[in-house]
mmCIF file of C-alpha atoms in Angstrom:
data_model
loop_
_atom_site.group_PDB
_atom_site.id
_atom_site.type_symbol
_atom_site.label_atom_id
_atom_site.label_comp_id
_atom_site.label_asym_id
_atom_site.label_seq_id
_atom_site.Cartn_x
_atom_site.Cartn_y
_atom_site.Cartn_z
ATOM 1 C CA MET A 1 20.872 6.646 -15.115
ATOM 2 C CA PRO A 2 23.174 9.548 -14.724
ATOM 3 C CA GLY A 3 24.129 10.586 -11.202
ATOM 4 C CA LEU A 4 23.966 7.191 -9.490
ATOM 5 C CA PHE A 5 27.353 5.800 -10.492
ATOM 6 C CA SER A 6 29.340 8.934 -9.801
ATOM 7 C CA LEU A 7 32.415 7.334 -8.246
ATOM 8 C CA PRO A 8 35.430 6.987 -10.511
ATOM 9 C CA ALA A 9 35.731 3.210 -10.132
ATOM 10 C CA ALA A 10 32.039 2.468 -10.690
ATOM 11 C CA HIS A 11 32.256 2.049 -14.461
ATOM 12 C CA ALA A 12 35.023 -0.526 -14.186
ATOM 13 C CA MET A 13 33.017 -2.430 -11.574
ATOM 14 C CA THR A 14 29.964 -2.340 -13.786
ATOM 15 C CA GLN A 15 31.845 -3.807 -16.726
ATOM 16 C CA HIS A 16 33.295 -6.569 -14.596
ATOM 17 C CA ALA A 17 29.976 -7.513 -13.019
ATOM 18 C CA THR A 18 28.252 -7.583 -16.431
ATOM 19 C CA SER A 19 30.810 -9.947 -17.994
ATOM 20 C CA SER A 20 30.790 -12.285 -14.969
ATOM 21 C CA PRO A 21 27.351 -12.153 -13.314
ATOM 22 C CA SER A 22 27.214 -12.652 -9.593
ATOM 23 C CA HIS A 23 24.263 -13.328 -7.311
ATOM 24 C CA VAL A 24 23.517 -11.304 -4.195
ATOM 25 C CA ALA A 25 20.831 -11.501 -1.575
ATOM 26 C CA ILE A 26 19.410 -8.343 -0.011
ATOM 27 C CA ILE A 27 17.523 -8.727 3.242
ATOM 28 C CA GLY A 28 15.141 -5.826 3.769
ATOM 29 C CA GLY A 29 13.013 -3.801 1.392
ATOM 30 C CA GLY A 30 13.320 -0.311 2.803
ATOM 31 C CA PRO A 31 15.116 2.610 1.126
ATOM 32 C CA ALA A 32 18.584 1.274 1.949
ATOM 33 C CA GLY A 33 17.950 -2.191 0.562
ATOM 34 C CA LEU A 34 16.165 -0.917 -2.506
ATOM 35 C CA MET A 35 18.907 1.550 -3.294
ATOM 36 C CA ALA A 36 21.584 -1.171 -3.000
ATOM 37 C CA ALA A 37 19.442 -3.347 -5.289
ATOM 38 C CA GLU A 38 19.403 -0.590 -7.865
ATOM 39 C CA VAL A 39 23.173 -0.116 -7.782
ATOM 40 C CA LEU A 40 23.827 -3.841 -8.120
ATOM 41 C CA SER A 41 21.194 -4.677 -10.737
ATOM 42 C CA GLN A 42 22.301 -1.826 -12.974
ATOM 43 C CA ALA A 43 25.781 -3.318 -12.805
ATOM 44 C CA GLY A 44 24.463 -6.602 -14.177
ATOM 45 C CA VAL A 45 24.399 -8.494 -10.841
ATOM 46 C CA LYS A 46 21.561 -10.921 -10.198
ATOM 47 C CA VAL A 47 19.627 -9.546 -7.177
ATOM 48 C CA ASP A 48 17.091 -11.336 -4.997
ATOM 49 C CA LEU A 49 15.566 -9.123 -2.359
ATOM 50 C CA TYR A 50 13.716 -10.636 0.651
ATOM 51 C CA ASP A 51 11.325 -8.849 2.953
ATOM 52 C CA GLY A 52 9.284 -10.303 5.800
ATOM 53 C CA MET A 53 6.265 -8.104 5.173
ATOM 54 C CA PRO A 54 3.528 -8.546 2.517
ATOM 55 C CA SER A 55 4.973 -5.582 0.565
ATOM 56 C CA VAL A 56 8.208 -3.585 0.636
ATOM 57 C CA GLY A 57 8.734 -0.012 1.730
ATOM 58 C CA ARG A 58 6.082 -0.044 4.517
ATOM 59 C CA LYS A 59 7.907 2.246 6.891
ATOM 60 C CA PHE A 60 8.796 4.496 3.991
ATOM 61 C CA LEU A 61 5.135 4.826 3.115
ATOM 62 C CA LEU A 62 4.240 5.522 6.753
ATOM 63 C CA ALA A 63 6.853 8.311 6.816
ATOM 64 C CA GLY A 64 4.978 9.855 3.931
ATOM 65 C CA VAL A 65 1.671 10.124 5.801
ATOM 66 C CA GLY A 66 1.011 13.817 6.160
ATOM 67 C CA GLY A 67 3.777 14.738 3.681
ATOM 68 C CA MET A 68 6.789 12.832 2.356
ATOM 69 C CA ASN A 69 9.810 14.729 3.717
ATOM 70 C CA ILE A 70 12.506 13.181 1.616
ATOM 71 C CA THR A 71 15.549 15.322 2.582
ATOM 72 C CA HIS A 72 16.559 18.841 3.655
ATOM 73 C CA SER A 73 17.960 21.781 1.717
ATOM 74 C CA GLU A 74 20.218 23.278 4.378
ATOM 75 C CA ALA A 75 23.923 23.792 3.731
ATOM 76 C CA TYR A 76 26.161 20.736 3.981
ATOM 77 C CA PRO A 77 27.980 21.680 7.244
ATOM 78 C CA ALA A 78 24.713 22.119 9.067
ATOM 79 C CA PHE A 79 23.228 19.059 7.438
ATOM 80 C CA LEU A 80 26.189 16.902 8.461
ATOM 81 C CA SER A 81 26.071 18.206 12.057
ATOM 82 C CA ARG A 82 22.624 16.562 12.476
ATOM 83 C CA TYR A 83 24.396 13.225 12.778
ATOM 84 C CA ALA A 84 26.218 14.362 15.937
ATOM 85 C CA GLU A 85 29.014 12.027 17.036
ATOM 86 C CA ARG A 86 28.557 9.791 13.980
ATOM 87 C CA ALA A 87 29.047 12.691 11.519
ATOM 88 C CA PRO A 88 32.614 11.530 10.639
ATOM 89 C CA GLN A 89 31.278 8.164 9.548
ATOM 90 C CA ILE A 90 28.253 9.521 7.732
ATOM 91 C CA ALA A 91 30.254 12.227 5.921
ATOM 92 C CA PRO A 92 31.742 10.039 3.196
ATOM 93 C CA LEU A 93 28.298 8.564 2.479
ATOM 94 C CA LEU A 94 26.763 12.034 2.053
ATOM 95 C CA ARG A 95 29.654 13.368 0.037
ATOM 96 C CA ALA A 96 29.001 10.563 -2.472
ATOM 97 C CA PHE A 97 25.220 10.807 -2.368
ATOM 98 C CA GLY A 98 23.819 13.735 -0.400
ATOM 99 C CA ALA A 99 20.664 15.826 -0.537
ATOM 100 C CA GLU A 100 21.297 17.271 -4.043
ATOM 101 C CA ALA A 101 22.091 13.893 -5.571
ATOM 102 C CA LEU A 102 19.080 12.364 -3.913
ATOM 103 C CA CYS A 103 16.861 15.058 -5.368
ATOM 104 C CA GLN A 104 18.321 14.477 -8.828
ATOM 105 C CA TRP A 105 17.660 10.762 -8.483
ATOM 106 C CA ILE A 106 14.042 11.435 -7.543
ATOM 107 C CA HIS A 107 13.654 13.726 -10.558
ATOM 108 C CA GLU A 108 14.977 10.914 -12.749
ATOM 109 C CA LEU A 109 12.117 8.784 -11.494
ATOM 110 C CA GLY A 110 9.755 11.409 -12.892
ATOM 111 C CA ILE A 111 8.910 12.880 -9.491
ATOM 112 C CA GLU A 112 9.351 16.637 -8.990
ATOM 113 C CA THR A 113 10.248 18.195 -5.619
ATOM 114 C CA PHE A 114 9.905 21.472 -3.843
ATOM 115 C CA VAL A 115 11.478 23.097 -0.793
ATOM 116 C CA GLY A 116 9.079 24.000 1.986
ATOM 117 C CA SER A 117 9.280 27.067 4.201
ATOM 118 C CA SER A 118 11.238 25.124 6.804
ATOM 119 C CA GLY A 119 13.838 24.050 4.261
ATOM 120 C CA ARG A 120 12.536 20.476 4.105
ATOM 121 C CA VAL A 121 12.239 18.902 0.672
ATOM 122 C CA PHE A 122 9.036 17.162 -0.490
ATOM 123 C CA PRO A 123 7.677 15.556 -3.648
ATOM 124 C CA THR A 124 5.302 18.039 -5.280
ATOM 125 C CA ASP A 125 2.294 15.856 -4.501
ATOM 126 C CA MET A 126 3.590 15.314 -0.918
ATOM 127 C CA LYS A 127 3.086 11.537 -1.298
ATOM 128 C CA ALA A 128 5.432 8.551 -0.952
ATOM 129 C CA ALA A 129 3.419 6.028 -2.909
ATOM 130 C CA PRO A 130 3.988 7.390 -6.482
ATOM 131 C CA LEU A 131 7.768 7.564 -5.838
ATOM 132 C CA LEU A 132 7.815 4.001 -4.507
ATOM 133 C CA ARG A 133 5.754 2.682 -7.420
ATOM 134 C CA ALA A 134 8.005 4.287 -10.012
ATOM 135 C CA TRP A 135 11.083 2.983 -8.215
ATOM 136 C CA LEU A 136 9.814 -0.561 -7.894
ATOM 137 C CA LYS A 137 8.937 -0.636 -11.574
ATOM 138 C CA ARG A 138 12.462 0.429 -12.493
ATOM 139 C CA LEU A 139 13.934 -2.227 -10.162
ATOM 140 C CA ARG A 140 11.801 -4.970 -11.591
ATOM 141 C CA ASP A 141 12.601 -3.814 -15.140
ATOM 142 C CA SER A 142 16.312 -4.129 -14.305
ATOM 143 C CA GLY A 143 15.818 -7.712 -13.095
ATOM 144 C CA VAL A 144 15.524 -7.365 -9.322
ATOM 145 C CA VAL A 145 13.398 -10.214 -7.935
ATOM 146 C CA ILE A 146 11.451 -9.221 -4.829
ATOM 147 C CA HIS A 147 10.277 -11.910 -2.447
ATOM 148 C CA THR A 148 7.748 -10.744 0.121
ATOM 149 C CA ARG A 149 6.684 -12.651 3.234
ATOM 150 C CA HIS A 150 10.193 -14.044 3.333
ATOM 151 C CA ARG A 151 11.806 -13.535 6.716
ATOM 152 C CA TRP A 152 15.530 -13.941 7.390
ATOM 153 C CA LEU A 153 16.243 -16.208 10.369
ATOM 154 C CA GLY A 154 20.053 -16.136 10.401
ATOM 155 C CA TRP A 155 22.658 -18.550 8.997
ATOM 156 C CA ASP A 156 22.888 -22.311 8.942
ATOM 157 C CA GLU A 157 26.036 -24.178 9.935
ATOM 158 C CA ARG A 158 27.410 -23.853 6.374
ATOM 159 C CA GLY A 159 26.815 -20.157 6.134
ATOM 160 C CA GLY A 160 23.661 -20.297 4.062
ATOM 161 C CA LEU A 161 20.895 -17.755 4.643
ATOM 162 C CA ARG A 162 17.918 -19.259 6.393
ATOM 163 C CA ILE A 163 14.735 -17.790 4.960
ATOM 164 C CA ALA A 164 11.243 -18.569 6.281
ATOM 165 C CA SER A 165 8.372 -18.229 3.827
ATOM 166 C CA PRO A 166 4.721 -19.258 3.615
ATOM 167 C CA GLU A 167 5.941 -22.482 1.928
ATOM 168 C CA GLY A 168 8.430 -23.269 4.724
ATOM 169 C CA GLU A 169 12.083 -22.635 5.478
ATOM 170 C CA ASN A 170 14.684 -22.526 2.686
ATOM 171 C CA THR A 171 18.428 -22.044 2.671
ATOM 172 C CA ILE A 172 19.767 -19.461 0.206
ATOM 173 C CA GLN A 173 23.373 -19.314 -1.052
ATOM 174 C CA ALA A 174 24.627 -15.975 -2.360
ATOM 175 C CA ASP A 175 27.964 -14.529 -3.494
ATOM 176 C CA ALA A 176 27.340 -11.582 -1.172
ATOM 177 C CA THR A 177 24.620 -10.492 1.246
ATOM 178 C CA LEU A 178 23.332 -7.117 2.315
ATOM 179 C CA LEU A 179 21.472 -6.788 5.602
ATOM 180 C CA ALA A 180 19.187 -3.719 5.493
ATOM 181 C CA LEU A 181 16.731 -4.703 8.219
ATOM 182 C CA GLY A 182 15.883 -1.344 9.778
ATOM 183 C CA GLY A 183 16.120 -0.444 13.454
ATOM 184 C CA GLY A 184 13.931 -1.557 16.317
ATOM 185 C CA SER A 185 10.918 0.726 16.114
ATOM 186 C CA TRP A 186 7.552 0.151 14.481
ATOM 187 C CA SER A 187 7.823 -3.654 14.638
ATOM 188 C CA ARG A 188 4.405 -4.045 12.923
ATOM 189 C CA LEU A 189 6.079 -2.648 9.790
ATOM 190 C CA GLY A 190 8.942 -5.123 9.996
ATOM 191 C CA SER A 191 11.610 -3.210 11.951
ATOM 192 C CA ASP A 192 11.690 -5.336 15.146
ATOM 193 C CA GLY A 193 15.424 -5.656 15.839
ATOM 194 C CA ALA A 194 15.286 -9.447 15.723
ATOM 195 C CA TRP A 195 18.457 -9.425 13.618
ATOM 196 C CA MET A 196 20.486 -8.433 16.681
ATOM 197 C CA LEU A 197 20.647 -11.985 18.025
ATOM 198 C CA PRO A 198 22.174 -13.765 14.962
ATOM 199 C CA LEU A 199 24.732 -10.983 14.536
ATOM 200 C CA GLU A 200 25.611 -11.101 18.207
ATOM 201 C CA GLN A 201 26.074 -14.907 17.906
ATOM 202 C CA ARG A 202 28.534 -14.274 15.074
ATOM 203 C CA GLY A 203 30.600 -11.849 17.144
ATOM 204 C CA VAL A 204 29.554 -8.669 15.394
ATOM 205 C CA GLY A 205 29.980 -5.459 17.452
ATOM 206 C CA LEU A 206 26.647 -4.031 18.395
ATOM 207 C CA ALA A 207 25.262 -1.130 20.465
ATOM 208 C CA PRO A 208 21.939 -1.714 22.252
ATOM 209 C CA LEU A 209 18.899 -0.429 20.416
ATOM 210 C CA GLN A 210 17.365 2.655 22.003
ATOM 211 C CA PRO A 211 14.400 4.960 21.108
ATOM 212 C CA SER A 212 15.265 7.994 18.959
ATOM 213 C CA ASN A 213 12.913 10.746 17.841
ATOM 214 C CA CYS A 214 10.666 9.679 20.670
ATOM 215 C CA GLY A 215 8.400 10.992 23.369
ATOM 216 C CA PHE A 216 9.301 11.213 27.045
ATOM 217 C CA GLU A 217 7.460 10.643 30.311
ATOM 218 C CA VAL A 218 7.174 12.833 33.362
ATOM 219 C CA HIS A 219 6.941 11.352 36.846
ATOM 220 C CA ALA A 220 3.202 11.996 36.921
ATOM 221 C CA TRP A 221 0.908 14.758 35.564
ATOM 222 C CA SER A 222 -1.944 15.899 37.721
ATOM 223 C CA GLU A 223 -5.412 14.580 36.930
ATOM 224 C CA LEU A 224 -6.294 18.002 35.509
ATOM 225 C CA MET A 225 -3.368 17.979 33.061
ATOM 226 C CA VAL A 226 -4.291 14.507 31.830
ATOM 227 C CA SER A 227 -8.083 15.067 31.585
ATOM 228 C CA LYS A 228 -7.980 18.529 30.029
ATOM 229 C CA PHE A 229 -4.696 18.869 28.172
ATOM 230 C CA ALA A 230 -3.513 15.445 26.999
ATOM 231 C CA GLY A 231 -3.181 15.876 23.269
ATOM 232 C CA ALA A 232 -2.956 19.686 23.491
ATOM 233 C CA PRO A 233 -0.352 21.272 21.183
ATOM 234 C CA LEU A 234 2.294 23.634 22.650
ATOM 235 C CA LYS A 235 2.884 26.106 19.836
ATOM 236 C CA ASN A 236 5.387 28.952 19.520
ATOM 237 C CA ILE A 237 7.666 27.838 22.290
ATOM 238 C CA ALA A 238 11.357 27.133 22.609
ATOM 239 C CA ILE A 239 13.038 24.277 24.448
ATOM 240 C CA GLY A 240 16.580 24.167 25.816
ATOM 241 C CA LEU A 241 18.552 21.440 27.528
ATOM 242 C CA ASN A 242 21.631 22.189 29.640
ATOM 243 C CA ASP A 243 23.652 24.894 27.857
ATOM 244 C CA ASP A 244 22.265 24.196 24.407
ATOM 245 C CA VAL A 245 20.800 27.087 22.477
ATOM 246 C CA PRO A 246 16.973 26.776 22.830
ATOM 247 C CA ARG A 247 15.214 25.691 19.688
ATOM 248 C CA LEU A 248 11.879 27.113 18.434
ATOM 249 C CA GLY A 249 9.010 24.922 17.432
ATOM 250 C CA GLU A 250 6.080 23.025 18.806
ATOM 251 C CA CYS A 251 5.288 19.828 20.649
ATOM 252 C CA VAL A 252 2.331 18.077 22.306
ATOM 253 C CA ILE A 253 1.386 17.286 25.878
ATOM 254 C CA THR A 254 0.520 13.594 26.280
ATOM 255 C CA ALA A 255 -1.138 11.648 29.081
ATOM 256 C CA THR A 256 2.294 10.480 30.217
ATOM 257 C CA GLY A 257 4.543 13.386 29.287
ATOM 258 C CA ILE A 258 5.508 15.225 26.095
ATOM 259 C CA GLU A 259 6.308 14.454 22.479
ATOM 260 C CA GLY A 260 6.435 16.091 19.034
ATOM 261 C CA SER A 261 8.974 17.568 16.615
ATOM 262 C CA LEU A 262 10.602 19.986 19.063
ATOM 263 C CA ILE A 263 11.086 17.171 21.557
ATOM 264 C CA TYR A 264 12.406 14.844 18.864
ATOM 265 C CA ALA A 265 15.070 17.428 17.972
ATOM 266 C CA HIS A 266 16.432 17.036 21.516
ATOM 267 C CA SER A 267 15.671 13.373 21.980
ATOM 268 C CA ALA A 268 19.204 12.023 21.774
ATOM 269 C CA SER A 269 20.527 14.515 24.350
ATOM 270 C CA ILE A 270 17.539 13.960 26.660
ATOM 271 C CA ARG A 271 17.815 10.172 26.436
ATOM 272 C CA GLU A 272 21.515 10.173 27.157
ATOM 273 C CA ALA A 273 21.073 12.518 30.139
ATOM 274 C CA ILE A 274 18.425 10.107 31.506
ATOM 275 C CA ASN A 275 20.749 7.170 30.919
ATOM 276 C CA GLN A 276 23.502 8.925 32.901
ATOM 277 C CA HIS A 277 21.560 10.643 35.669
ATOM 278 C CA GLY A 278 18.149 8.968 35.818
ATOM 279 C CA SER A 279 16.320 12.106 34.631
ATOM 280 C CA ALA A 280 16.737 15.151 32.431
ATOM 281 C CA THR A 281 15.281 18.617 32.882
ATOM 282 C CA ILE A 282 14.310 20.590 29.857
ATOM 283 C CA HIS A 283 13.407 24.260 30.059
ATOM 284 C CA LEU A 284 10.339 25.610 28.221
ATOM 285 C CA ASP A 285 10.333 29.229 27.012
ATOM 286 C CA LEU A 286 6.635 29.923 26.722
ATOM 287 C CA LEU A 287 7.215 33.355 25.121
ATOM 288 C CA PRO A 288 10.343 33.076 22.963
ATOM 289 C CA GLY A 289 9.707 36.388 21.227
ATOM 290 C CA LYS A 290 9.676 38.461 24.416
ATOM 291 C CA PRO A 291 12.706 39.056 26.640
ATOM 292 C CA VAL A 292 12.382 38.388 30.384
ATOM 293 C CA ASP A 293 12.435 42.063 31.380
ATOM 294 C CA LYS A 294 9.467 42.788 29.087
ATOM 295 C CA VAL A 295 7.624 39.789 30.563
ATOM 296 C CA GLN A 296 8.308 41.017 34.086
ATOM 297 C CA ALA A 297 7.173 44.536 33.198
ATOM 298 C CA ALA A 298 3.916 43.203 31.808
ATOM 299 C CA LEU A 299 3.309 41.069 34.892
ATOM 300 C CA SER A 300 3.998 43.967 37.211
ATOM 301 C CA LYS A 301 1.231 46.124 35.776
ATOM 302 C CA PRO A 302 -1.674 46.567 38.225
ATOM 303 C CA ARG A 303 -4.305 43.833 37.795
ATOM 304 C CA GLY A 304 -6.918 45.221 40.173
ATOM 305 C CA SER A 305 -9.617 42.669 40.848
ATOM 306 C CA ARG A 306 -8.721 40.446 37.928
ATOM 307 C CA SER A 307 -7.524 36.945 38.617
ATOM 308 C CA MET A 308 -3.910 35.972 37.834
ATOM 309 C CA ALA A 309 -5.248 33.779 35.040
ATOM 310 C CA LYS A 310 -6.940 36.771 33.409
ATOM 311 C CA HIS A 311 -3.880 38.905 34.031
ATOM 312 C CA LEU A 312 -1.632 36.380 32.289
ATOM 313 C CA HIS A 313 -4.020 36.253 29.345
ATOM 314 C CA SER A 314 -4.510 39.991 28.942
ATOM 315 C CA GLN A 315 -0.904 41.029 29.437
ATOM 316 C CA LEU A 316 0.941 38.166 27.788
ATOM 317 C CA GLY A 317 -1.559 36.041 25.944
ATOM 318 C CA ILE A 318 -0.793 33.040 28.138
ATOM 319 C CA ASP A 319 -3.777 30.760 28.633
ATOM 320 C CA GLY A 320 -4.912 27.193 27.970
ATOM 321 C CA VAL A 321 -2.160 24.614 28.126
ATOM 322 C CA LYS A 322 0.607 27.157 28.727
ATOM 323 C CA ALA A 323 -1.185 28.538 31.751
ATOM 324 C CA ALA A 324 -1.849 24.995 32.974
ATOM 325 C CA LEU A 325 1.805 24.137 32.673
ATOM 326 C CA LEU A 326 2.795 27.174 34.673
ATOM 327 C CA ARG A 327 0.455 26.086 37.472
ATOM 328 C CA GLU A 328 1.587 22.505 37.206
ATOM 329 C CA LEU A 329 5.321 23.138 37.385
ATOM 330 C CA THR A 330 5.603 26.128 39.717
ATOM 331 C CA SER A 331 4.621 26.842 43.315
ATOM 332 C CA ALA A 332 2.163 29.322 44.824
ATOM 333 C CA ASP A 333 5.172 31.331 46.007
ATOM 334 C CA THR A 334 6.354 31.718 42.378
ATOM 335 C CA PHE A 335 2.958 33.042 41.327
ATOM 336 C CA ALA A 336 3.147 35.634 44.081
ATOM 337 C CA ASP A 337 6.522 36.976 42.919
ATOM 338 C CA MET A 338 6.413 38.600 39.471
ATOM 339 C CA THR A 339 10.217 38.297 39.035
ATOM 340 C CA SER A 340 10.095 34.560 39.733
ATOM 341 C CA LEU A 341 7.072 34.127 37.567
ATOM 342 C CA ALA A 342 8.676 35.972 34.669
ATOM 343 C CA ARG A 343 11.771 33.684 34.943
ATOM 344 C CA SER A 344 9.490 30.633 35.014
ATOM 345 C CA ILE A 345 7.700 31.761 31.856
ATOM 346 C CA LYS A 346 11.021 32.128 30.061
ATOM 347 C CA ALA A 347 12.628 28.906 31.461
ATOM 348 C CA LEU A 348 9.978 26.597 32.910
ATOM 349 C CA PRO A 349 11.730 23.469 34.153
ATOM 350 C CA LEU A 350 10.130 20.163 33.136
ATOM 351 C CA PRO A 351 11.834 16.979 34.521
ATOM 352 C CA LEU A 352 11.648 13.934 32.234
ATOM 353 C CA VAL A 353 12.251 10.489 33.654
ATOM 354 C CA LYS A 354 12.204 7.996 30.819
ATOM 355 C CA THR A 355 11.629 7.527 27.102
ATOM 356 C CA ARG A 356 8.446 6.135 25.661
ATOM 357 C CA PRO A 357 8.808 2.490 24.507
ATOM 358 C CA LEU A 358 11.114 1.737 21.602
ATOM 359 C CA ASP A 359 8.328 0.395 19.410
ATOM 360 C CA GLU A 360 6.595 3.854 19.555
ATOM 361 C CA ALA A 361 9.693 5.768 18.459
ATOM 362 C CA ILE A 362 10.003 7.164 14.970
ATOM 363 C CA SER A 363 13.492 5.674 14.715
ATOM 364 C CA SER A 364 16.124 3.988 16.859
ATOM 365 C CA ALA A 365 19.713 4.500 17.909
ATOM 366 C CA GLY A 366 22.173 1.669 18.298
ATOM 367 C CA GLY A 367 22.771 -1.360 16.121
ATOM 368 C CA VAL A 368 25.817 -2.443 14.121
ATOM 369 C CA LEU A 369 28.862 -0.414 15.075
ATOM 370 C CA PHE A 370 30.684 1.376 12.301
ATOM 371 C CA GLU A 371 33.840 -0.009 13.927
ATOM 372 C CA ALA A 372 32.525 -3.520 13.140
ATOM 373 C CA MET A 373 32.580 -2.727 9.390
ATOM 374 C CA ASP A 374 35.214 -1.701 6.842
ATOM 375 C CA GLU A 375 34.952 1.397 4.626
ATOM 376 C CA ARG A 376 32.706 -0.543 2.232
ATOM 377 C CA LEU A 377 30.182 -1.268 5.032
ATOM 378 C CA MET A 378 31.257 -4.942 5.044
ATOM 379 C CA LEU A 379 31.265 -6.709 8.436
ATOM 380 C CA LYS A 380 34.826 -7.518 9.470
ATOM 381 C CA GLN A 381 33.642 -10.694 11.181
ATOM 382 C CA LEU A 382 31.702 -11.894 8.177
ATOM 383 C CA PRO A 383 33.355 -11.290 4.808
ATOM 384 C CA GLY A 384 30.780 -10.852 2.082
ATOM 385 C CA VAL A 385 28.055 -9.604 4.451
ATOM 386 C CA PHE A 386 27.311 -5.898 4.314
ATOM 387 C CA CYS A 387 25.001 -3.636 6.329
ATOM 388 C CA ALA A 388 23.072 -0.440 5.470
ATOM 389 C CA GLY A 389 20.344 1.833 6.737
ATOM 390 C CA GLU A 390 18.965 2.290 10.195
ATOM 391 C CA MET A 391 20.353 -0.985 11.554
ATOM 392 C CA ILE A 392 23.757 0.729 11.704
ATOM 393 C CA ASP A 393 24.601 2.687 14.880
ATOM 394 C CA TRP A 394 23.710 6.263 13.945
ATOM 395 C CA GLU A 395 20.776 8.521 14.515
ATOM 396 C CA ALA A 396 19.434 11.881 13.243
ATOM 397 C CA PRO A 397 16.461 14.098 13.865
ATOM 398 C CA THR A 398 13.384 14.170 11.648
ATOM 399 C CA GLY A 399 13.483 16.583 8.742
ATOM 400 C CA GLY A 400 14.741 14.311 5.937
ATOM 401 C CA TYR A 401 18.055 13.433 7.601
ATOM 402 C CA LEU A 402 17.024 9.854 8.436
ATOM 403 C CA LEU A 403 15.951 9.044 4.882
ATOM 404 C CA THR A 404 18.957 10.736 3.240
ATOM 405 C CA ALA A 405 21.475 8.647 5.240
ATOM 406 C CA CYS A 406 19.475 5.460 4.550
ATOM 407 C CA PHE A 407 19.585 6.096 0.820
ATOM 408 C CA ALA A 408 23.246 7.064 0.990
ATOM 409 C CA SER A 409 24.310 4.035 3.022
ATOM 410 C CA GLY A 410 22.419 1.722 0.705
ATOM 411 C CA ARG A 411 24.150 3.157 -2.277
ATOM 412 C CA ALA A 412 27.561 2.934 -0.563
ATOM 413 C CA ALA A 413 26.923 -0.694 0.443
ATOM 414 C CA GLY A 414 25.874 -1.560 -3.114
ATOM 415 C CA LEU A 415 29.087 -0.080 -4.530
ATOM 416 C CA GLY A 416 31.037 -1.799 -1.784
ATOM 417 C CA MET A 417 29.522 -5.114 -2.733
ATOM 418 C CA LEU A 418 30.471 -4.602 -6.391
ATOM 419 C CA GLU A 419 34.025 -3.865 -5.390
ATOM 420 C CA TRP A 420 34.209 -6.870 -3.133
ATOM 421 C CA LEU A 421 32.778 -9.212 -5.816
ATOM 422 C CA GLN A 422 35.318 -7.927 -8.274
ATOM 423 C CA ARG A 423 38.238 -8.520 -5.924
ATOM 424 C CA LYS A 424 36.825 -11.913 -4.860
ATOM 425 C CA ASP A 425 36.837 -13.107 -8.487
#
């Protein structure tokens, strides 16, 4: 397949692996593990892939519910910036296999894509299942053997891989191993973070797993907010944190706080502020298209006998959940002062006190430190053991960035394993 082996040394590695077959074990059947399996099997390496769930790609399929957002079309500098402090480590992975290469690879599977109005890239049918089916067929045709309901338990005293299956526990010997076990969220789909303990016992550098792309809790909503507005969408707003430029979008009020795409975009910064200070205050702009002086001018118009609620609705279109938030988060004195009320409408402070539980998060931060691996994504403490995907310590917002880096890291790890096998022999 053109496009996959684009690095100069790949052809030489392929020839070597074909003439002297090696055997590798891949633990984890998400995008990273499957991509590494493709790289290795197409180079003639014998690949056994193990996954603890009854089928592979379960979190990938869940991500496709409501529309499979595979990657993003924005320019590379902006794309790379989404990985924040880990951008320097993610950059070589994306240079080798970024958004354009990923789209080409999808097209080679017979799946067409389109760019949505937000710049996100989707399969034309918006579904993940056809893509996964086509991919698994190609993998099986190239010799990849997939073992489901096979859970990795760690290593035995001789370095063998302990695998639990419905038939009991077995020990697997492999020339190289890839760990692609996902992060710590959505444990029911297999990403439970249980791999942290065996790696910690082997001295591998790890960062604690934390929620990413997650909801946050307030200290306590009033009974009215919970009973009337839990689940209510907040549309056409902007959210800012500290000195960051406010971002436009939408989110949702929950019984415990707030969640949704606009919150997820800020989740790393909010979480770290809570870690450092015990809370974080975001500011909601309820009317991002209207400057504060225009808001104040509208509020200052005579309202006669109308209530303030009707005044807000008639002059500014503020009602429902937006009006409830204003009442919830401001004082009676603020409502009596049109200047203060206008400022609150444009920058309504909402203190957040903690993240929702890790298992509810879309993804997780933390995991295997890049500093614990070499440039091939091989663990320095465990030669021949590689890592890829979300179990590595990086995070990104939703919008296709998570999947793109998972694919890219799986490909990089697969090529790294080929190189290591060649040098080993």
